[in-house]
Amino acid sequence: MADVTILGIETSCDETAAAVVRLKNGKATILSETVRSQVEAHAPYGGVVPEIAARAHADIADRVVEAALSDSGLTLDEIDGVAATSGPGLIGGVMVGMMTGKAMALAADKPFIPVNHLEGHALSPRLATDCAFPYLLLLVSGGHCQFIRVRGLGDYTRLGTTIDDAAGEAFDKLAKLLALGFPGGPAVEEAAKTGDPARFKLPRPLLDRPNLDMSFAGLKTAAARIIEAETLDQQGKADLCASYQAAIADCLSAKADRALAGYDAVGAGKRLVVAGGVAANSAIRAALDGVAQAHGAVLIAPPLRHCTDNAAMIALAGAERLVAGDVPDEALGFAARPRWPLDEARALADPAYGGGKRGAKA
Ligand code: KG4
Ligand code: ZN
Protein backbone atom coordinates (compact mmCIF):
# COMPACT_ATOMS: atom_id res chain seq x y z
CA MET A 1 0.00 0.00 0.00
CA ALA A 2 1.93 3.04 -1.19
CA ASP A 3 -0.84 5.54 -0.61
CA VAL A 4 -3.02 5.66 2.52
CA THR A 5 -5.32 8.25 4.03
CA ILE A 6 -5.88 8.03 7.77
CA LEU A 7 -8.17 9.75 10.23
CA GLY A 8 -6.30 10.32 13.50
CA ILE A 9 -7.74 11.08 16.93
CA GLU A 10 -5.86 12.44 19.97
CA THR A 11 -7.39 12.72 23.46
CA SER A 12 -4.64 11.63 25.86
CA CYS A 13 -4.32 14.88 27.81
CA ASP A 14 -6.12 18.22 27.46
CA GLU A 15 -6.47 18.66 23.70
CA THR A 16 -9.30 17.05 21.77
CA ALA A 17 -7.90 16.74 18.26
CA ALA A 18 -8.64 15.04 14.95
CA ALA A 19 -6.82 15.15 11.63
CA VAL A 20 -6.77 13.52 8.22
CA VAL A 21 -3.32 12.73 6.82
CA ARG A 22 -2.38 11.18 3.51
CA LEU A 23 0.89 9.28 3.25
CA LYS A 24 2.02 8.80 -0.32
CA ASN A 25 5.39 7.24 -1.16
CA GLY A 26 6.64 8.17 2.30
CA LYS A 27 5.56 11.82 2.05
CA ALA A 28 2.86 13.10 4.39
CA THR A 29 0.20 15.65 3.47
CA ILE A 30 -2.15 17.02 6.11
CA LEU A 31 -5.60 17.25 4.54
CA SER A 32 -7.22 18.71 7.64
CA GLU A 33 -6.65 19.16 11.34
CA THR A 34 -8.86 20.36 14.16
CA VAL A 35 -7.86 20.90 17.75
CA ARG A 36 -9.93 22.06 20.70
CA SER A 37 -7.97 22.93 23.81
CA GLN A 38 -9.43 22.51 27.30
CA VAL A 39 -7.04 25.03 28.82
CA GLU A 40 -9.85 27.21 30.18
CA ALA A 41 -11.54 24.29 31.94
CA HIS A 42 -8.34 23.34 33.78
CA ALA A 43 -6.90 26.82 34.38
CA PRO A 44 -8.64 27.39 37.76
CA TYR A 45 -6.91 24.25 39.10
CA GLY A 46 -3.44 25.10 37.80
CA GLY A 47 -3.12 21.74 36.05
CA VAL A 48 -5.01 19.12 34.09
CA VAL A 49 -7.78 17.48 36.14
CA PRO A 50 -8.24 13.96 34.68
CA GLU A 51 -11.98 13.74 35.38
CA ILE A 52 -12.70 17.14 33.82
CA ALA A 53 -10.53 16.20 30.83
CA ALA A 54 -12.37 12.92 30.22
CA ARG A 55 -15.79 14.61 30.35
CA ALA A 56 -14.71 17.44 28.08
CA HIS A 57 -13.32 14.95 25.53
CA ALA A 58 -16.57 12.97 25.66
CA ASP A 59 -18.59 16.17 25.11
CA ILE A 60 -16.85 17.24 21.93
CA ALA A 61 -14.93 14.31 20.44
CA ASP A 62 -17.62 13.50 17.85
CA ARG A 63 -17.86 17.14 16.69
CA VAL A 64 -14.09 17.52 16.44
CA VAL A 65 -13.83 14.33 14.39
CA GLU A 66 -16.72 15.39 12.18
CA ALA A 67 -15.09 18.78 11.56
CA ALA A 68 -11.77 17.19 10.59
CA LEU A 69 -13.50 14.82 8.18
CA SER A 70 -15.61 17.51 6.55
CA ASP A 71 -12.62 19.90 6.28
CA SER A 72 -10.68 17.15 4.50
CA GLY A 73 -13.42 16.97 1.85
CA LEU A 74 -13.54 13.19 2.28
CA THR A 75 -16.19 10.84 3.57
CA LEU A 76 -15.44 8.05 6.00
CA ASP A 77 -15.70 5.61 3.08
CA GLU A 78 -12.77 7.32 1.39
CA ILE A 79 -10.53 6.88 4.44
CA ASP A 80 -8.27 3.81 4.66
CA GLY A 81 -8.21 3.49 8.43
CA VAL A 82 -8.87 5.17 11.75
CA ALA A 83 -5.99 5.70 14.22
CA ALA A 84 -6.42 6.83 17.81
CA THR A 85 -4.06 7.42 20.69
CA SER A 86 -4.47 4.30 22.81
CA GLY A 87 -1.93 5.27 25.49
CA PRO A 88 0.02 6.43 27.38
CA GLY A 89 -1.94 9.25 28.96
CA LEU A 90 -4.87 10.03 31.21
CA ILE A 91 -6.86 6.87 30.87
CA GLY A 92 -10.37 8.40 30.81
CA GLY A 93 -9.48 10.66 27.90
CA VAL A 94 -7.57 7.93 26.06
CA MET A 95 -10.64 5.69 26.29
CA VAL A 96 -12.92 8.37 24.85
CA GLY A 97 -10.75 8.86 21.77
CA MET A 98 -10.07 5.18 21.34
CA MET A 99 -13.75 4.20 21.59
CA THR A 100 -14.69 6.96 19.13
CA GLY A 101 -12.07 5.65 16.70
CA LYS A 102 -13.07 2.04 17.15
CA ALA A 103 -16.76 2.82 16.62
CA MET A 104 -16.03 4.70 13.41
CA ALA A 105 -13.71 1.99 12.11
CA LEU A 106 -16.27 -0.69 12.90
CA ALA A 107 -19.15 1.24 11.31
CA ALA A 108 -17.18 1.92 8.12
CA ASP A 109 -15.52 -1.51 8.06
CA LYS A 110 -12.03 0.01 8.07
CA PRO A 111 -8.96 -1.03 10.06
CA PHE A 112 -8.54 0.49 13.52
CA ILE A 113 -4.94 1.35 14.38
CA PRO A 114 -4.07 1.82 18.08
CA VAL A 115 -1.28 4.40 18.27
CA ASN A 116 1.27 5.01 21.00
CA HIS A 117 1.11 8.75 21.72
CA LEU A 118 4.90 8.82 22.15
CA GLU A 119 5.38 7.27 18.72
CA GLY A 120 3.23 10.13 17.41
CA HIS A 121 5.64 12.66 18.93
CA ALA A 122 8.63 10.62 17.72
CA LEU A 123 7.39 10.71 14.12
CA SER A 124 5.98 14.27 14.25
CA PRO A 125 8.88 15.94 12.37
CA ARG A 126 8.11 13.65 9.42
CA LEU A 127 4.80 15.52 8.94
CA ALA A 128 6.56 18.53 7.49
CA THR A 129 10.18 17.68 6.83
CA ASP A 130 12.07 15.06 4.94
CA CYS A 131 13.31 13.49 8.16
CA ALA A 132 14.65 10.08 7.23
CA PHE A 133 15.45 7.31 9.71
CA PRO A 134 17.67 6.96 11.65
CA TYR A 135 17.76 9.92 14.01
CA LEU A 136 18.49 10.80 17.58
CA LEU A 137 15.30 11.93 19.28
CA LEU A 138 14.96 14.14 22.33
CA LEU A 139 11.37 13.72 23.39
CA VAL A 140 10.51 16.50 25.85
CA SER A 141 6.91 16.89 26.93
CA GLY A 142 4.81 17.29 30.05
CA GLY A 143 5.11 13.61 30.93
CA HIS A 144 8.32 12.48 29.26
CA CYS A 145 11.93 13.50 28.83
CA GLN A 146 14.02 10.94 26.99
CA PHE A 147 16.80 10.46 24.48
CA ILE A 148 15.79 7.78 22.01
CA ARG A 149 17.62 6.27 19.08
CA VAL A 150 15.06 5.93 16.31
CA ARG A 151 16.27 3.41 13.72
CA GLY A 152 12.95 2.96 11.99
CA LEU A 153 9.25 2.59 12.63
CA GLY A 154 8.84 0.72 15.92
CA ASP A 155 12.61 0.47 16.40
CA TYR A 156 13.30 2.65 19.44
CA THR A 157 16.13 2.39 21.95
CA ARG A 158 16.00 4.47 25.09
CA LEU A 159 19.43 5.98 25.66
CA GLY A 160 18.59 8.15 28.64
CA THR A 161 15.64 9.48 30.57
CA THR A 162 14.72 11.79 33.40
CA ILE A 163 14.85 9.94 36.67
CA ASP A 164 12.14 12.12 38.22
CA ASP A 165 10.16 14.99 36.66
CA ALA A 166 9.84 15.66 32.94
CA ALA A 167 11.11 19.02 31.67
CA GLY A 168 7.56 20.18 30.83
CA GLU A 169 6.45 19.25 34.33
CA ALA A 170 9.30 21.36 35.71
CA PHE A 171 8.08 24.36 33.68
CA ASP A 172 4.50 23.77 34.85
CA LYS A 173 5.58 23.55 38.50
CA LEU A 174 7.47 26.85 38.39
CA ALA A 175 4.49 28.53 36.73
CA LYS A 176 2.28 27.23 39.52
CA LEU A 177 4.69 28.46 42.24
CA LEU A 178 4.74 31.91 40.64
CA ALA A 179 1.00 31.88 39.80
CA LEU A 180 1.78 32.57 36.16
CA GLY A 181 -1.12 30.53 34.89
CA PHE A 182 -1.56 27.33 33.01
CA PRO A 183 -0.10 25.81 30.88
CA GLY A 184 3.18 26.75 32.47
CA GLY A 185 5.74 26.36 29.71
CA PRO A 186 4.59 29.20 27.46
CA ALA A 187 4.00 31.47 30.50
CA VAL A 188 7.52 30.88 31.85
CA GLU A 189 9.01 31.41 28.39
CA GLU A 190 7.14 34.71 28.04
CA ALA A 191 8.21 35.96 31.49
CA ALA A 192 11.82 34.86 30.84
CA LYS A 193 12.07 37.21 27.86
CA THR A 194 12.59 40.21 30.16
CA GLY A 195 14.59 38.32 32.80
CA ASP A 196 18.27 37.93 33.61
CA PRO A 197 19.27 34.24 33.28
CA ALA A 198 22.36 34.80 35.47
CA ARG A 199 20.52 36.30 38.46
CA PHE A 200 19.79 33.04 40.29
CA LYS A 201 22.22 30.13 40.57
CA LEU A 202 20.16 27.02 40.00
CA PRO A 203 21.36 23.39 39.97
CA ARG A 204 22.20 21.46 36.81
CA PRO A 205 21.85 17.91 38.15
CA LEU A 206 23.49 14.77 36.74
CA LEU A 207 25.83 16.64 34.40
CA ASP A 208 28.72 14.88 36.15
CA ARG A 209 27.26 11.46 35.33
CA PRO A 210 28.64 9.82 32.20
CA ASN A 211 25.22 8.89 30.85
CA LEU A 212 22.20 10.54 29.25
CA ASP A 213 19.93 10.53 32.29
CA MET A 214 18.42 13.78 33.51
CA SER A 215 16.75 15.10 36.66
CA PHE A 216 14.56 18.17 37.11
CA ALA A 217 12.88 17.72 40.52
CA GLY A 218 15.72 19.49 42.38
CA LEU A 219 15.32 22.53 40.17
CA LYS A 220 11.77 23.02 41.30
CA THR A 221 12.80 22.64 44.95
CA ALA A 222 15.57 25.22 44.50
CA ALA A 223 13.09 27.64 42.91
CA ALA A 224 10.60 27.03 45.74
CA ARG A 225 13.30 27.91 48.31
CA ILE A 226 14.06 31.18 46.53
CA ILE A 227 10.36 32.07 46.39
CA GLU A 228 10.03 31.30 50.13
CA ALA A 229 13.11 33.27 51.08
CA GLU A 230 12.43 36.50 49.21
CA THR A 231 9.47 38.44 47.93
CA LEU A 232 9.95 38.62 44.20
CA ASP A 233 8.71 41.64 42.30
CA GLN A 234 7.85 41.50 38.60
CA GLN A 235 11.51 41.73 37.60
CA GLY A 236 12.49 39.12 40.20
CA LYS A 237 9.94 36.70 38.79
CA ALA A 238 11.18 37.32 35.26
CA ASP A 239 14.76 36.73 36.42
CA LEU A 240 13.77 33.48 38.11
CA CYS A 241 11.97 32.30 34.97
CA ALA A 242 14.98 33.17 32.82
CA SER A 243 17.40 31.45 35.23
CA TYR A 244 15.17 28.37 35.41
CA GLN A 245 14.71 28.13 31.66
CA ALA A 246 18.49 28.52 31.21
CA ALA A 247 19.11 25.67 33.67
CA ILE A 248 16.74 23.37 31.76
CA ALA A 249 18.24 24.41 28.42
CA ASP A 250 21.75 23.76 29.80
CA CYS A 251 20.82 20.28 31.06
CA LEU A 252 19.15 19.29 27.81
CA SER A 253 21.93 20.64 25.64
CA ALA A 254 24.75 19.15 27.75
CA LYS A 255 23.13 15.73 27.42
CA ALA A 256 22.39 16.28 23.72
CA ASP A 257 26.06 17.17 23.28
CA ARG A 258 27.05 13.91 24.95
CA ALA A 259 24.54 11.95 22.88
CA LEU A 260 25.85 13.43 19.63
CA ALA A 261 29.46 12.86 20.73
CA GLY A 262 28.59 9.17 20.94
CA TYR A 263 26.99 9.45 17.52
CA ASP A 264 29.04 6.71 15.90
CA ALA A 265 28.30 4.46 18.80
CA VAL A 266 24.57 5.13 18.65
CA GLY A 267 24.32 5.24 14.86
CA ALA A 268 21.56 7.82 15.05
CA GLY A 269 22.30 9.68 11.83
CA LYS A 270 23.44 13.29 11.77
CA ARG A 271 19.97 14.35 12.74
CA LEU A 272 18.92 15.54 16.17
CA VAL A 273 15.16 15.69 16.41
CA VAL A 274 13.44 17.51 19.26
CA ALA A 275 9.74 16.83 19.72
CA GLY A 276 7.03 17.20 22.37
CA GLY A 277 5.54 20.32 23.98
CA VAL A 278 8.82 21.68 25.39
CA ALA A 279 10.27 21.66 21.85
CA ALA A 280 8.08 24.74 21.34
CA ASN A 281 10.45 26.71 23.61
CA SER A 282 12.64 28.94 21.48
CA ALA A 283 15.51 29.26 24.00
CA ILE A 284 15.71 25.46 24.17
CA ARG A 285 15.55 25.13 20.39
CA ALA A 286 18.34 27.69 20.01
CA ALA A 287 20.54 25.89 22.56
CA LEU A 288 19.99 22.53 20.86
CA ASP A 289 20.60 24.05 17.46
CA GLY A 290 24.02 25.28 18.67
CA VAL A 291 24.90 21.81 19.95
CA ALA A 292 23.79 20.14 16.71
CA GLN A 293 25.84 22.55 14.61
CA ALA A 294 28.93 21.98 16.75
CA HIS A 295 28.65 18.29 15.83
CA GLY A 296 27.98 18.91 12.14
CA ALA A 297 24.45 17.65 12.69
CA VAL A 298 21.14 19.30 11.90
CA LEU A 299 18.43 20.04 14.42
CA ILE A 300 14.99 19.12 13.18
CA ALA A 301 12.00 20.41 15.14
CA PRO A 302 8.36 20.24 14.13
CA PRO A 303 6.46 23.50 13.63
CA LEU A 304 5.06 24.75 16.93
CA ARG A 305 1.55 23.36 16.52
CA HIS A 306 3.00 19.88 16.00
CA CYS A 307 5.28 20.11 19.07
CA THR A 308 2.33 20.12 21.45
CA ASP A 309 -0.33 17.42 21.33
CA ASN A 310 -2.08 17.11 17.97
CA ALA A 311 -3.85 14.50 15.90
CA ALA A 312 -1.83 14.88 12.70
CA MET A 313 1.08 13.06 14.33
CA ILE A 314 -1.30 10.29 15.44
CA ALA A 315 -2.73 9.95 11.92
CA LEU A 316 0.80 9.82 10.51
CA ALA A 317 1.90 7.13 12.97
CA GLY A 318 -1.25 5.17 12.07
CA ALA A 319 -0.53 5.59 8.35
CA GLU A 320 3.08 4.43 8.73
CA ARG A 321 1.92 1.41 10.76
CA LEU A 322 -0.74 0.51 8.19
CA VAL A 323 1.70 0.82 5.27
CA ALA A 324 4.18 -1.38 7.15
CA GLY A 325 1.43 -3.96 7.79
CA ASP A 326 2.23 -3.54 11.47
CA VAL A 327 -1.20 -3.29 13.09
CA PRO A 328 -2.07 -5.62 15.99
CA ASP A 329 -4.46 -8.48 15.28
CA GLU A 330 -7.81 -7.91 16.93
CA ALA A 331 -7.06 -4.18 17.12
CA LEU A 332 -10.71 -3.53 18.00
CA GLY A 333 -10.09 -5.41 21.24
CA PHE A 334 -6.96 -3.37 22.07
CA ALA A 335 -7.15 -2.15 25.68
CA ALA A 336 -6.13 1.44 26.48
CA ARG A 337 -2.72 1.60 28.15
CA PRO A 338 -2.10 4.28 30.80
CA ARG A 339 1.61 3.39 30.53
CA TRP A 340 3.21 2.39 27.26
CA PRO A 341 6.95 3.05 26.98
CA LEU A 342 8.45 3.35 23.50
CA ASP A 343 11.33 1.07 24.42
CA GLU A 344 9.41 -1.51 26.39
CA ALA A 345 12.30 -3.90 26.91
CA ARG A 346 14.51 -1.19 28.43
CA ALA A 347 11.71 0.24 30.54
CA LEU A 348 11.00 -3.17 32.04
CA ALA A 349 14.63 -4.04 32.63
CA ASP A 350 15.52 -0.63 34.02
CA PRO A 351 12.49 1.41 35.04
CA ALA A 352 14.14 4.79 35.63
CA TYR A 353 11.04 5.91 37.47
CA GLY A 354 7.39 5.08 37.79
CA GLY A 355 7.93 1.31 38.04
CA GLY A 356 5.85 -0.93 40.25
CA LYS A 357 2.42 -2.44 39.87
CA ARG A 358 1.23 -0.17 37.07
CA GLY A 359 4.28 -0.97 34.98
CA ALA A 360 7.20 1.08 33.81
CA LYS A 361 6.45 4.63 32.72
CA ALA A 362 9.65 5.37 30.87
O1 KG4 B 1 3.52 17.27 24.27
P1 KG4 B 1 2.59 18.02 25.15
O2 KG4 B 1 1.60 18.95 24.51
O3 KG4 B 1 1.78 17.06 26.06
C1 KG4 B 1 2.34 15.90 26.63
O4 KG4 B 1 2.32 14.85 25.96
O5 KG4 B 1 2.85 16.04 27.78
O6 KG4 B 1 3.52 18.84 26.16
C2 KG4 B 1 2.95 19.68 27.12
C3 KG4 B 1 4.09 20.25 27.95
C4 KG4 B 1 3.60 21.08 29.13
O7 KG4 B 1 4.33 20.70 30.28
C5 KG4 B 1 3.90 22.51 28.71
O8 KG4 B 1 4.13 23.39 29.80
C6 KG4 B 1 5.14 22.31 27.87
O9 KG4 B 1 4.89 21.13 27.14
N1 KG4 B 1 5.33 23.44 26.95
C7 KG4 B 1 6.40 24.27 27.01
C8 KG4 B 1 6.18 25.27 26.02
N2 KG4 B 1 5.00 24.99 25.37
C9 KG4 B 1 4.51 23.86 25.97
N3 KG4 B 1 7.47 24.28 27.80
C10 KG4 B 1 8.36 25.28 27.63
N4 KG4 B 1 8.22 26.27 26.73
C11 KG4 B 1 7.15 26.30 25.90
N5 KG4 B 1 7.02 27.30 25.01
ZN1 ZN C 1 2.22 14.68 24.11
Coordinates of C-alpha atoms and ligand atoms in Angstrom, one line a residue, residues 12 117 121 141 276-277 307-309 313, ligand 2:
S12 CA -4.6 11.6 25.9
H117 CA 1.1 8.8 21.7
H121 CA 5.6 12.7 18.9
S141 CA 6.9 16.9 26.9
G276 CA 7.0 17.2 22.4
G277 CA 5.5 20.3 24.0
C307 CA 5.3 20.1 19.1
T308 CA 2.3 20.1 21.5
D309 CA -0.3 17.4 21.3
M313 CA 1.1 13.1 14.3
Ligands
ZN2 ZN 2.2 14.7 24.1

